[in-house]
């Protein structure tokens, strides 16, 4: 039997309740054996909830009783692990957390809650202030784009300290603060920056972890306010980070995937790393190449000294790197975790772009269009490619959201 991969369309069908009992059991067995499958299921469910109500119909997502079951698993997991009963109106999402152990159950519960937007307080008294929750995570200190200064810039030091000492809890609390709070005023947000110029830096450090807050703001501005979000609410790197590439390469405590596509006269490389069941601490990632390239993003700060070096258990990060010359070699990617290191030749391991990579490019184009950095024709081309490649119903709803934004823009002209 062919091994199930994190981009298998049956995972979306599972979350939406469309599988037979035998097919659902197959997904559950795969999830029990593979952290990447568990992560993919969590992300699909989170995106389904993210789109809840956008088009007048309720997307499939966890019910209140299911949320409480996950919360209870995090609070009560014992040394044998907890069974998490997730009841569905069409089938029962059976306990595929069984047997993965207490630490994994707690990590899964914490990460899932970051997408569910529950309004309960954090565990152990840990909390994140609104000022810090609204801050973007920093990007690499290369490129010649103009960088904005975050509102309440002193919060950046607090952000860096909390993320390093309580990485998983920090991201959970940020997500909860974003979900339960009113949309921020633009003056509360960092100004961000335009897409940087290309850099010849031979060892370009990449961000280990990125947020996704901007995806929530963009969706809410379009659906609640029936308008386009202000530029400060649009963080291109965070929109990109809502996509999920297959990550078939197993390394020391994490998985890695790379896909590449030629687009708009350059080469776009998608890089994703997925933490296993333990935090990846003292973790650094570098792109080693002689070719001019840049990280796609609207980072409000670019400072290698501020880049986090911890990726929480169960978390994934997707980064897009654009190479100026589509014919240039992509060089190597270098991972360092403590004293362990590994290097891979990207021209050898990168796969041709699949549906998720095309979706990631469309999200980048959407963000850049919202920030007036590319024109409508660029977004239309990227969105068309993503729509043609993607049969995933959750992704299709995201593409409908983008179409709605395009209609709102045309109505305002």
mmCIF file of C-alpha atoms in Angstrom, residues 72-409:
data_model
loop_
_atom_site.group_PDB
_atom_site.id
_atom_site.type_symbol
_atom_site.label_atom_id
_atom_site.label_comp_id
_atom_site.label_asym_id
_atom_site.label_seq_id
_atom_site.Cartn_x
_atom_site.Cartn_y
_atom_site.Cartn_z
ATOM 1 C CA UNK A 72 -8.824 18.192 28.450
ATOM 2 C CA UNK A 73 -6.135 16.035 26.838
ATOM 3 C CA UNK A 74 -3.631 18.821 27.372
ATOM 4 C CA UNK A 75 -4.634 19.260 31.016
ATOM 5 C CA UNK A 76 -4.989 15.627 31.997
ATOM 6 C CA UNK A 77 -2.585 13.613 29.844
ATOM 7 C CA UNK A 78 -0.896 10.951 31.972
ATOM 8 C CA UNK A 79 2.133 8.771 31.364
ATOM 9 C CA UNK A 80 0.135 6.461 29.125
ATOM 10 C CA UNK A 81 -1.165 9.288 26.884
ATOM 11 C CA UNK A 82 -4.773 10.368 26.596
ATOM 12 C CA UNK A 83 -7.486 9.195 24.257
ATOM 13 C CA UNK A 84 -9.070 12.235 22.609
ATOM 14 C CA UNK A 85 -12.633 11.609 21.446
ATOM 15 C CA UNK A 86 -13.538 13.998 18.641
ATOM 16 C CA UNK A 87 -17.160 13.461 17.718
ATOM 17 C CA UNK A 88 -18.437 14.509 14.289
ATOM 18 C CA UNK A 89 -21.942 14.833 12.957
ATOM 19 C CA UNK A 90 -21.039 12.548 10.055
ATOM 20 C CA UNK A 91 -18.481 10.253 11.641
ATOM 21 C CA UNK A 92 -16.372 9.960 14.740
ATOM 22 C CA UNK A 93 -12.866 11.465 14.544
ATOM 23 C CA UNK A 94 -11.356 8.630 16.526
ATOM 24 C CA UNK A 95 -8.502 9.064 19.013
ATOM 25 C CA UNK A 96 -5.401 9.045 16.838
ATOM 26 C CA UNK A 97 -3.513 10.651 19.713
ATOM 27 C CA UNK A 98 -3.664 7.314 21.553
ATOM 28 C CA UNK A 99 -0.251 5.865 22.289
ATOM 29 C CA UNK A 100 1.898 8.813 21.235
ATOM 30 C CA UNK A 101 2.654 9.650 24.878
ATOM 31 C CA UNK A 102 1.812 12.427 27.284
ATOM 32 C CA UNK A 103 4.375 14.917 26.003
ATOM 33 C CA UNK A 104 3.159 14.531 22.434
ATOM 34 C CA UNK A 105 -0.480 14.803 23.519
ATOM 35 C CA UNK A 106 0.212 18.015 25.396
ATOM 36 C CA UNK A 107 2.227 19.435 22.485
ATOM 37 C CA UNK A 108 -0.515 18.534 20.027
ATOM 38 C CA UNK A 109 -3.204 20.060 22.215
ATOM 39 C CA UNK A 110 -1.240 23.276 22.651
ATOM 40 C CA UNK A 111 -0.523 23.653 18.958
ATOM 41 C CA UNK A 112 -4.089 22.843 17.948
ATOM 42 C CA UNK A 113 -5.469 25.389 20.398
ATOM 43 C CA UNK A 114 -3.352 28.044 18.710
ATOM 44 C CA UNK A 115 -5.487 27.564 15.613
ATOM 45 C CA UNK A 116 -8.813 27.094 17.408
ATOM 46 C CA UNK A 117 -8.740 30.496 19.114
ATOM 47 C CA UNK A 118 -10.055 29.364 22.483
ATOM 48 C CA UNK A 119 -10.526 32.097 25.052
ATOM 49 C CA UNK A 120 -9.202 30.352 28.113
ATOM 50 C CA UNK A 121 -6.094 31.598 29.851
ATOM 51 C CA UNK A 122 -2.650 30.139 29.299
ATOM 52 C CA UNK A 123 -1.236 27.426 31.486
ATOM 53 C CA UNK A 124 1.199 28.080 34.298
ATOM 54 C CA UNK A 125 0.470 31.800 34.420
ATOM 55 C CA UNK A 126 2.300 32.468 31.146
ATOM 56 C CA UNK A 127 0.813 35.366 29.182
ATOM 57 C CA UNK A 128 1.644 37.625 26.256
ATOM 58 C CA UNK A 129 0.747 41.313 26.241
ATOM 59 C CA UNK A 130 -1.254 42.777 23.370
ATOM 60 C CA UNK A 131 1.714 44.938 22.403
ATOM 61 C CA UNK A 132 3.922 41.880 21.986
ATOM 62 C CA UNK A 133 1.190 39.776 20.319
ATOM 63 C CA UNK A 134 0.814 42.377 17.572
ATOM 64 C CA UNK A 135 4.514 42.334 16.711
ATOM 65 C CA UNK A 136 5.747 40.418 13.661
ATOM 66 C CA UNK A 137 8.679 38.042 13.962
ATOM 67 C CA UNK A 138 11.936 39.371 12.482
ATOM 68 C CA UNK A 139 13.484 38.473 9.160
ATOM 69 C CA UNK A 140 17.095 38.090 7.973
ATOM 70 C CA UNK A 141 19.295 41.201 7.953
ATOM 71 C CA UNK A 142 19.942 41.388 4.204
ATOM 72 C CA UNK A 143 18.459 43.312 1.324
ATOM 73 C CA UNK A 144 18.087 46.999 0.634
ATOM 74 C CA UNK A 145 14.357 47.419 1.282
ATOM 75 C CA UNK A 146 13.304 50.137 3.686
ATOM 76 C CA UNK A 147 12.374 48.660 7.071
ATOM 77 C CA UNK A 148 9.661 50.096 9.287
ATOM 78 C CA UNK A 149 9.907 50.462 13.050
ATOM 79 C CA UNK A 150 7.430 48.467 15.092
ATOM 80 C CA UNK A 151 5.015 50.377 17.265
ATOM 81 C CA UNK A 152 6.189 50.017 20.847
ATOM 82 C CA UNK A 153 9.601 48.837 19.648
ATOM 83 C CA UNK A 154 10.686 47.910 23.178
ATOM 84 C CA UNK A 155 8.365 44.928 22.953
ATOM 85 C CA UNK A 156 10.733 43.244 20.537
ATOM 86 C CA UNK A 157 13.134 42.377 23.338
ATOM 87 C CA UNK A 158 10.270 40.881 25.344
ATOM 88 C CA UNK A 159 9.122 38.960 22.276
ATOM 89 C CA UNK A 160 12.588 37.481 21.730
ATOM 90 C CA UNK A 161 12.931 36.472 25.391
ATOM 91 C CA UNK A 162 9.495 34.871 25.637
ATOM 92 C CA UNK A 163 9.824 33.031 22.345
ATOM 93 C CA UNK A 164 13.130 31.492 23.344
ATOM 94 C CA UNK A 165 12.059 30.510 26.864
ATOM 95 C CA UNK A 166 8.429 29.420 26.193
ATOM 96 C CA UNK A 167 8.293 28.908 22.438
ATOM 97 C CA UNK A 168 5.178 26.741 22.183
ATOM 98 C CA UNK A 169 3.214 28.620 24.849
ATOM 99 C CA UNK A 170 4.189 31.947 23.309
ATOM 100 C CA UNK A 171 2.747 31.091 19.891
ATOM 101 C CA UNK A 172 -0.421 29.663 21.451
ATOM 102 C CA UNK A 173 -0.990 32.821 23.506
ATOM 103 C CA UNK A 174 -0.333 35.086 20.506
ATOM 104 C CA UNK A 175 -2.895 33.175 18.413
ATOM 105 C CA UNK A 176 -5.482 33.385 21.193
ATOM 106 C CA UNK A 177 -4.905 37.113 21.649
ATOM 107 C CA UNK A 178 -5.263 37.737 17.899
ATOM 108 C CA UNK A 179 -8.432 35.654 17.593
ATOM 109 C CA UNK A 180 -10.318 37.047 20.584
ATOM 110 C CA UNK A 181 -9.394 40.720 20.189
ATOM 111 C CA UNK A 182 -10.926 43.362 17.933
ATOM 112 C CA UNK A 183 -9.104 44.086 14.711
ATOM 113 C CA UNK A 184 -6.112 46.290 15.523
ATOM 114 C CA UNK A 185 -5.856 49.884 14.510
ATOM 115 C CA UNK A 186 -3.190 50.340 11.861
ATOM 116 C CA UNK A 187 -1.277 52.639 14.224
ATOM 117 C CA UNK A 188 -0.765 49.681 16.589
ATOM 118 C CA UNK A 189 1.052 47.653 13.936
ATOM 119 C CA UNK A 190 4.574 47.714 12.605
ATOM 120 C CA UNK A 191 4.928 49.572 9.327
ATOM 121 C CA UNK A 192 6.560 46.655 7.564
ATOM 122 C CA UNK A 193 8.786 47.046 4.543
ATOM 123 C CA UNK A 194 8.668 46.639 0.809
ATOM 124 C CA UNK A 195 10.105 43.507 -0.750
ATOM 125 C CA UNK A 196 13.872 43.749 -0.360
ATOM 126 C CA UNK A 197 16.416 43.823 -3.150
ATOM 127 C CA UNK A 198 18.417 40.724 -4.070
ATOM 128 C CA UNK A 199 21.426 39.854 -1.942
ATOM 129 C CA UNK A 200 24.710 38.153 -2.760
ATOM 130 C CA UNK A 201 25.178 37.128 0.891
ATOM 131 C CA UNK A 202 26.925 33.718 0.637
ATOM 132 C CA UNK A 203 25.354 32.400 3.860
ATOM 133 C CA UNK A 204 21.878 33.865 4.126
ATOM 134 C CA UNK A 205 20.295 33.057 7.478
ATOM 135 C CA UNK A 206 16.639 32.033 7.227
ATOM 136 C CA UNK A 207 13.916 32.503 9.843
ATOM 137 C CA UNK A 208 13.368 29.334 11.892
ATOM 138 C CA UNK A 209 9.813 30.295 12.875
ATOM 139 C CA UNK A 210 7.218 32.693 11.483
ATOM 140 C CA UNK A 211 3.739 33.697 12.550
ATOM 141 C CA UNK A 212 0.372 33.599 10.769
ATOM 142 C CA UNK A 213 -1.502 36.477 12.477
ATOM 143 C CA UNK A 214 -1.804 38.417 9.232
ATOM 144 C CA UNK A 215 -3.929 35.661 7.691
ATOM 145 C CA UNK A 216 -6.528 36.180 10.434
ATOM 146 C CA UNK A 217 -6.538 39.948 10.013
ATOM 147 C CA UNK A 218 -6.808 39.795 6.224
ATOM 148 C CA UNK A 219 -9.711 37.352 6.380
ATOM 149 C CA UNK A 220 -11.564 39.390 9.008
ATOM 150 C CA UNK A 221 -11.107 42.683 7.174
ATOM 151 C CA UNK A 222 -12.542 41.163 3.985
ATOM 152 C CA UNK A 223 -15.425 39.292 5.609
ATOM 153 C CA UNK A 224 -16.339 41.520 8.560
ATOM 154 C CA UNK A 225 -15.601 44.959 7.154
ATOM 155 C CA UNK A 226 -16.224 44.125 3.478
ATOM 156 C CA UNK A 227 -13.041 45.948 2.576
ATOM 157 C CA UNK A 228 -9.338 45.482 1.990
ATOM 158 C CA UNK A 229 -6.969 45.500 4.975
ATOM 159 C CA UNK A 230 -4.491 48.330 5.555
ATOM 160 C CA UNK A 231 -0.959 47.612 4.417
ATOM 161 C CA UNK A 232 0.309 47.300 7.980
ATOM 162 C CA UNK A 233 -2.018 44.335 8.554
ATOM 163 C CA UNK A 234 -0.547 42.494 5.555
ATOM 164 C CA UNK A 235 2.599 40.499 6.295
ATOM 165 C CA UNK A 236 3.501 38.602 3.171
ATOM 166 C CA UNK A 237 5.690 36.041 4.937
ATOM 167 C CA UNK A 238 2.815 35.167 7.299
ATOM 168 C CA UNK A 239 0.375 34.593 4.442
ATOM 169 C CA UNK A 240 2.935 32.325 2.775
ATOM 170 C CA UNK A 241 3.385 30.430 6.051
ATOM 171 C CA UNK A 242 -0.234 29.230 5.960
ATOM 172 C CA UNK A 243 0.684 26.867 3.080
ATOM 173 C CA UNK A 244 2.142 23.425 3.775
ATOM 174 C CA UNK A 245 4.569 21.636 1.479
ATOM 175 C CA UNK A 246 5.188 17.900 1.608
ATOM 176 C CA UNK A 247 8.231 17.312 3.830
ATOM 177 C CA UNK A 248 9.549 13.851 2.968
ATOM 178 C CA UNK A 249 13.172 14.245 4.113
ATOM 179 C CA UNK A 250 13.743 13.065 7.699
ATOM 180 C CA UNK A 251 16.580 14.675 9.610
ATOM 181 C CA UNK A 252 17.566 15.044 13.269
ATOM 182 C CA UNK A 253 14.210 15.611 15.002
ATOM 183 C CA UNK A 254 12.508 17.324 12.067
ATOM 184 C CA UNK A 255 11.362 16.910 8.489
ATOM 185 C CA UNK A 256 12.272 18.990 5.473
ATOM 186 C CA UNK A 257 10.788 19.625 2.049
ATOM 187 C CA UNK A 258 11.752 21.798 -0.927
ATOM 188 C CA UNK A 259 9.923 22.626 -4.153
ATOM 189 C CA UNK A 260 10.817 24.998 -6.981
ATOM 190 C CA UNK A 261 8.986 26.849 -9.761
ATOM 191 C CA UNK A 262 9.942 29.402 -12.408
ATOM 192 C CA UNK A 263 7.597 32.371 -12.230
ATOM 193 C CA UNK A 264 7.638 35.984 -13.353
ATOM 194 C CA UNK A 265 11.102 35.597 -14.898
ATOM 195 C CA UNK A 266 12.804 34.273 -11.774
ATOM 196 C CA UNK A 267 13.084 31.056 -9.756
ATOM 197 C CA UNK A 268 11.002 30.624 -6.594
ATOM 198 C CA UNK A 269 12.119 28.067 -4.019
ATOM 199 C CA UNK A 270 9.831 26.881 -1.240
ATOM 200 C CA UNK A 271 11.557 25.561 1.892
ATOM 201 C CA UNK A 272 9.708 23.965 4.803
ATOM 202 C CA UNK A 273 10.859 22.468 8.094
ATOM 203 C CA UNK A 274 8.558 20.629 10.482
ATOM 204 C CA UNK A 275 9.472 19.955 14.112
ATOM 205 C CA UNK A 276 8.759 16.521 15.528
ATOM 206 C CA UNK A 277 7.488 15.845 19.026
ATOM 207 C CA UNK A 278 10.195 17.910 20.758
ATOM 208 C CA UNK A 279 11.120 21.582 20.482
ATOM 209 C CA UNK A 280 14.021 22.267 18.131
ATOM 210 C CA UNK A 281 16.265 24.470 20.284
ATOM 211 C CA UNK A 282 19.528 26.151 19.251
ATOM 212 C CA UNK A 283 18.393 25.698 15.655
ATOM 213 C CA UNK A 284 19.757 27.672 12.699
ATOM 214 C CA UNK A 285 19.143 27.418 8.964
ATOM 215 C CA UNK A 286 21.184 29.029 6.201
ATOM 216 C CA UNK A 287 20.978 29.282 2.433
ATOM 217 C CA UNK A 288 24.513 28.902 1.044
ATOM 218 C CA UNK A 289 24.741 30.166 -2.525
ATOM 219 C CA UNK A 290 26.606 32.598 -4.749
ATOM 220 C CA UNK A 291 23.409 33.472 -6.620
ATOM 221 C CA UNK A 292 21.504 36.728 -5.918
ATOM 222 C CA UNK A 293 18.366 35.872 -3.940
ATOM 223 C CA UNK A 294 15.929 37.246 -1.373
ATOM 224 C CA UNK A 295 13.457 35.991 1.194
ATOM 225 C CA UNK A 296 9.893 36.893 0.232
ATOM 226 C CA UNK A 297 8.356 38.958 3.004
ATOM 227 C CA UNK A 298 7.438 42.386 4.321
ATOM 228 C CA UNK A 299 9.442 42.069 7.523
ATOM 229 C CA UNK A 300 9.094 45.001 9.906
ATOM 230 C CA UNK A 301 12.577 44.292 11.253
ATOM 231 C CA UNK A 302 15.553 42.556 9.682
ATOM 232 C CA UNK A 303 18.140 41.585 12.253
ATOM 233 C CA UNK A 304 19.942 38.245 12.482
ATOM 234 C CA UNK A 305 20.587 38.897 16.176
ATOM 235 C CA UNK A 306 16.815 38.924 16.819
ATOM 236 C CA UNK A 307 16.000 35.823 14.780
ATOM 237 C CA UNK A 308 14.523 33.119 17.041
ATOM 238 C CA UNK A 309 16.430 29.835 17.248
ATOM 239 C CA UNK A 310 13.642 27.602 18.606
ATOM 240 C CA UNK A 311 10.933 25.867 16.580
ATOM 241 C CA UNK A 312 8.244 24.479 18.910
ATOM 242 C CA UNK A 313 7.179 20.834 18.739
ATOM 243 C CA UNK A 314 4.668 20.147 15.986
ATOM 244 C CA UNK A 315 5.209 23.512 14.307
ATOM 245 C CA UNK A 316 6.192 24.057 10.704
ATOM 246 C CA UNK A 317 7.664 27.039 8.872
ATOM 247 C CA UNK A 318 7.467 27.712 5.140
ATOM 248 C CA UNK A 319 9.810 30.264 3.580
ATOM 249 C CA UNK A 320 9.892 31.392 -0.060
ATOM 250 C CA UNK A 321 13.272 32.333 -1.517
ATOM 251 C CA UNK A 322 13.385 34.042 -4.916
ATOM 252 C CA UNK A 323 16.488 33.639 -7.119
ATOM 253 C CA UNK A 324 16.959 36.537 -9.520
ATOM 254 C CA UNK A 325 18.274 34.366 -12.367
ATOM 255 C CA UNK A 326 16.030 31.372 -13.159
ATOM 256 C CA UNK A 327 19.055 29.491 -14.484
ATOM 257 C CA UNK A 328 21.263 29.962 -11.431
ATOM 258 C CA UNK A 329 22.224 27.100 -9.134
ATOM 259 C CA UNK A 330 20.382 27.219 -5.821
ATOM 260 C CA UNK A 331 23.334 26.022 -3.750
ATOM 261 C CA UNK A 332 22.931 24.333 -0.398
ATOM 262 C CA UNK A 333 20.718 24.499 2.652
ATOM 263 C CA UNK A 334 22.563 24.077 5.945
ATOM 264 C CA UNK A 335 20.901 23.063 9.197
ATOM 265 C CA UNK A 336 22.580 23.331 12.584
ATOM 266 C CA UNK A 337 20.983 22.036 15.761
ATOM 267 C CA UNK A 338 23.313 22.420 18.692
ATOM 268 C CA UNK A 339 26.499 20.598 17.714
ATOM 269 C CA UNK A 340 24.785 18.572 14.963
ATOM 270 C CA UNK A 341 24.698 19.812 11.392
ATOM 271 C CA UNK A 342 23.527 18.627 7.988
ATOM 272 C CA UNK A 343 23.832 20.000 4.468
ATOM 273 C CA UNK A 344 21.836 19.282 1.321
ATOM 274 C CA UNK A 345 22.259 20.323 -2.290
ATOM 275 C CA UNK A 346 19.029 22.101 -3.194
ATOM 276 C CA UNK A 347 19.406 21.467 -6.909
ATOM 277 C CA UNK A 348 19.366 17.758 -6.106
ATOM 278 C CA UNK A 349 16.585 17.558 -3.499
ATOM 279 C CA UNK A 350 14.099 20.243 -4.618
ATOM 280 C CA UNK A 351 11.039 18.806 -6.360
ATOM 281 C CA UNK A 352 8.999 20.516 -9.092
ATOM 282 C CA UNK A 353 6.222 22.660 -7.645
ATOM 283 C CA UNK A 354 3.087 20.832 -6.604
ATOM 284 C CA UNK A 355 -0.306 22.208 -5.630
ATOM 285 C CA UNK A 356 0.805 23.572 -2.236
ATOM 286 C CA UNK A 357 3.837 25.366 -3.676
ATOM 287 C CA UNK A 358 1.592 27.037 -6.250
ATOM 288 C CA UNK A 359 -0.759 27.956 -3.424
ATOM 289 C CA UNK A 360 2.153 29.478 -1.484
ATOM 290 C CA UNK A 361 3.140 31.582 -4.511
ATOM 291 C CA UNK A 362 -0.480 32.723 -4.845
ATOM 292 C CA UNK A 363 -0.509 33.747 -1.174
ATOM 293 C CA UNK A 364 2.717 35.709 -1.704
ATOM 294 C CA UNK A 365 1.234 37.430 -4.751
ATOM 295 C CA UNK A 366 -1.963 38.174 -2.788
ATOM 296 C CA UNK A 367 0.003 39.812 0.003
ATOM 297 C CA UNK A 368 2.186 41.815 -2.365
ATOM 298 C CA UNK A 369 -0.907 42.941 -4.285
ATOM 299 C CA UNK A 370 -2.622 44.061 -1.072
ATOM 300 C CA UNK A 371 0.521 46.078 -0.310
ATOM 301 C CA UNK A 372 0.513 47.620 -3.842
ATOM 302 C CA UNK A 373 3.839 46.015 -4.717
ATOM 303 C CA UNK A 374 2.579 43.968 -7.682
ATOM 304 C CA UNK A 375 -0.296 44.630 -10.060
ATOM 305 C CA UNK A 376 -3.511 42.699 -10.513
ATOM 306 C CA UNK A 377 -2.186 40.793 -13.527
ATOM 307 C CA UNK A 378 0.539 39.199 -11.391
ATOM 308 C CA UNK A 379 -1.970 38.100 -8.757
ATOM 309 C CA UNK A 380 -4.380 36.810 -11.404
ATOM 310 C CA UNK A 381 -1.662 34.654 -12.967
ATOM 311 C CA UNK A 382 -0.543 33.184 -9.632
ATOM 312 C CA UNK A 383 -4.096 32.550 -8.460
ATOM 313 C CA UNK A 384 -5.057 30.894 -11.724
ATOM 314 C CA UNK A 385 -2.133 28.470 -11.447
ATOM 315 C CA UNK A 386 -3.039 27.626 -7.847
ATOM 316 C CA UNK A 387 -6.714 27.107 -8.674
ATOM 317 C CA UNK A 388 -5.892 24.808 -11.590
ATOM 318 C CA UNK A 389 -3.579 22.669 -9.446
ATOM 319 C CA UNK A 390 -5.602 22.466 -6.247
ATOM 320 C CA UNK A 391 -8.524 20.103 -5.654
ATOM 321 C CA UNK A 392 -8.355 20.572 -1.877
ATOM 322 C CA UNK A 393 -11.692 22.127 -0.774
ATOM 323 C CA UNK A 394 -10.049 24.138 2.004
ATOM 324 C CA UNK A 395 -7.576 25.695 -0.423
ATOM 325 C CA UNK A 396 -10.366 26.344 -2.897
ATOM 326 C CA UNK A 397 -12.199 28.395 -0.264
ATOM 327 C CA UNK A 398 -9.036 30.400 0.359
ATOM 328 C CA UNK A 399 -8.863 31.130 -3.363
ATOM 329 C CA UNK A 400 -12.500 32.272 -3.261
ATOM 330 C CA UNK A 401 -11.534 34.665 -0.469
ATOM 331 C CA UNK A 402 -8.852 36.140 -2.742
ATOM 332 C CA UNK A 403 -11.396 36.468 -5.548
ATOM 333 C CA UNK A 404 -13.692 38.306 -3.170
ATOM 334 C CA UNK A 405 -10.874 40.729 -2.319
ATOM 335 C CA UNK A 406 -10.327 41.348 -6.046
ATOM 336 C CA UNK A 407 -14.035 42.144 -6.455
ATOM 337 C CA UNK A 408 -13.947 44.532 -3.503
ATOM 338 C CA UNK A 409 -10.963 46.300 -5.060
#
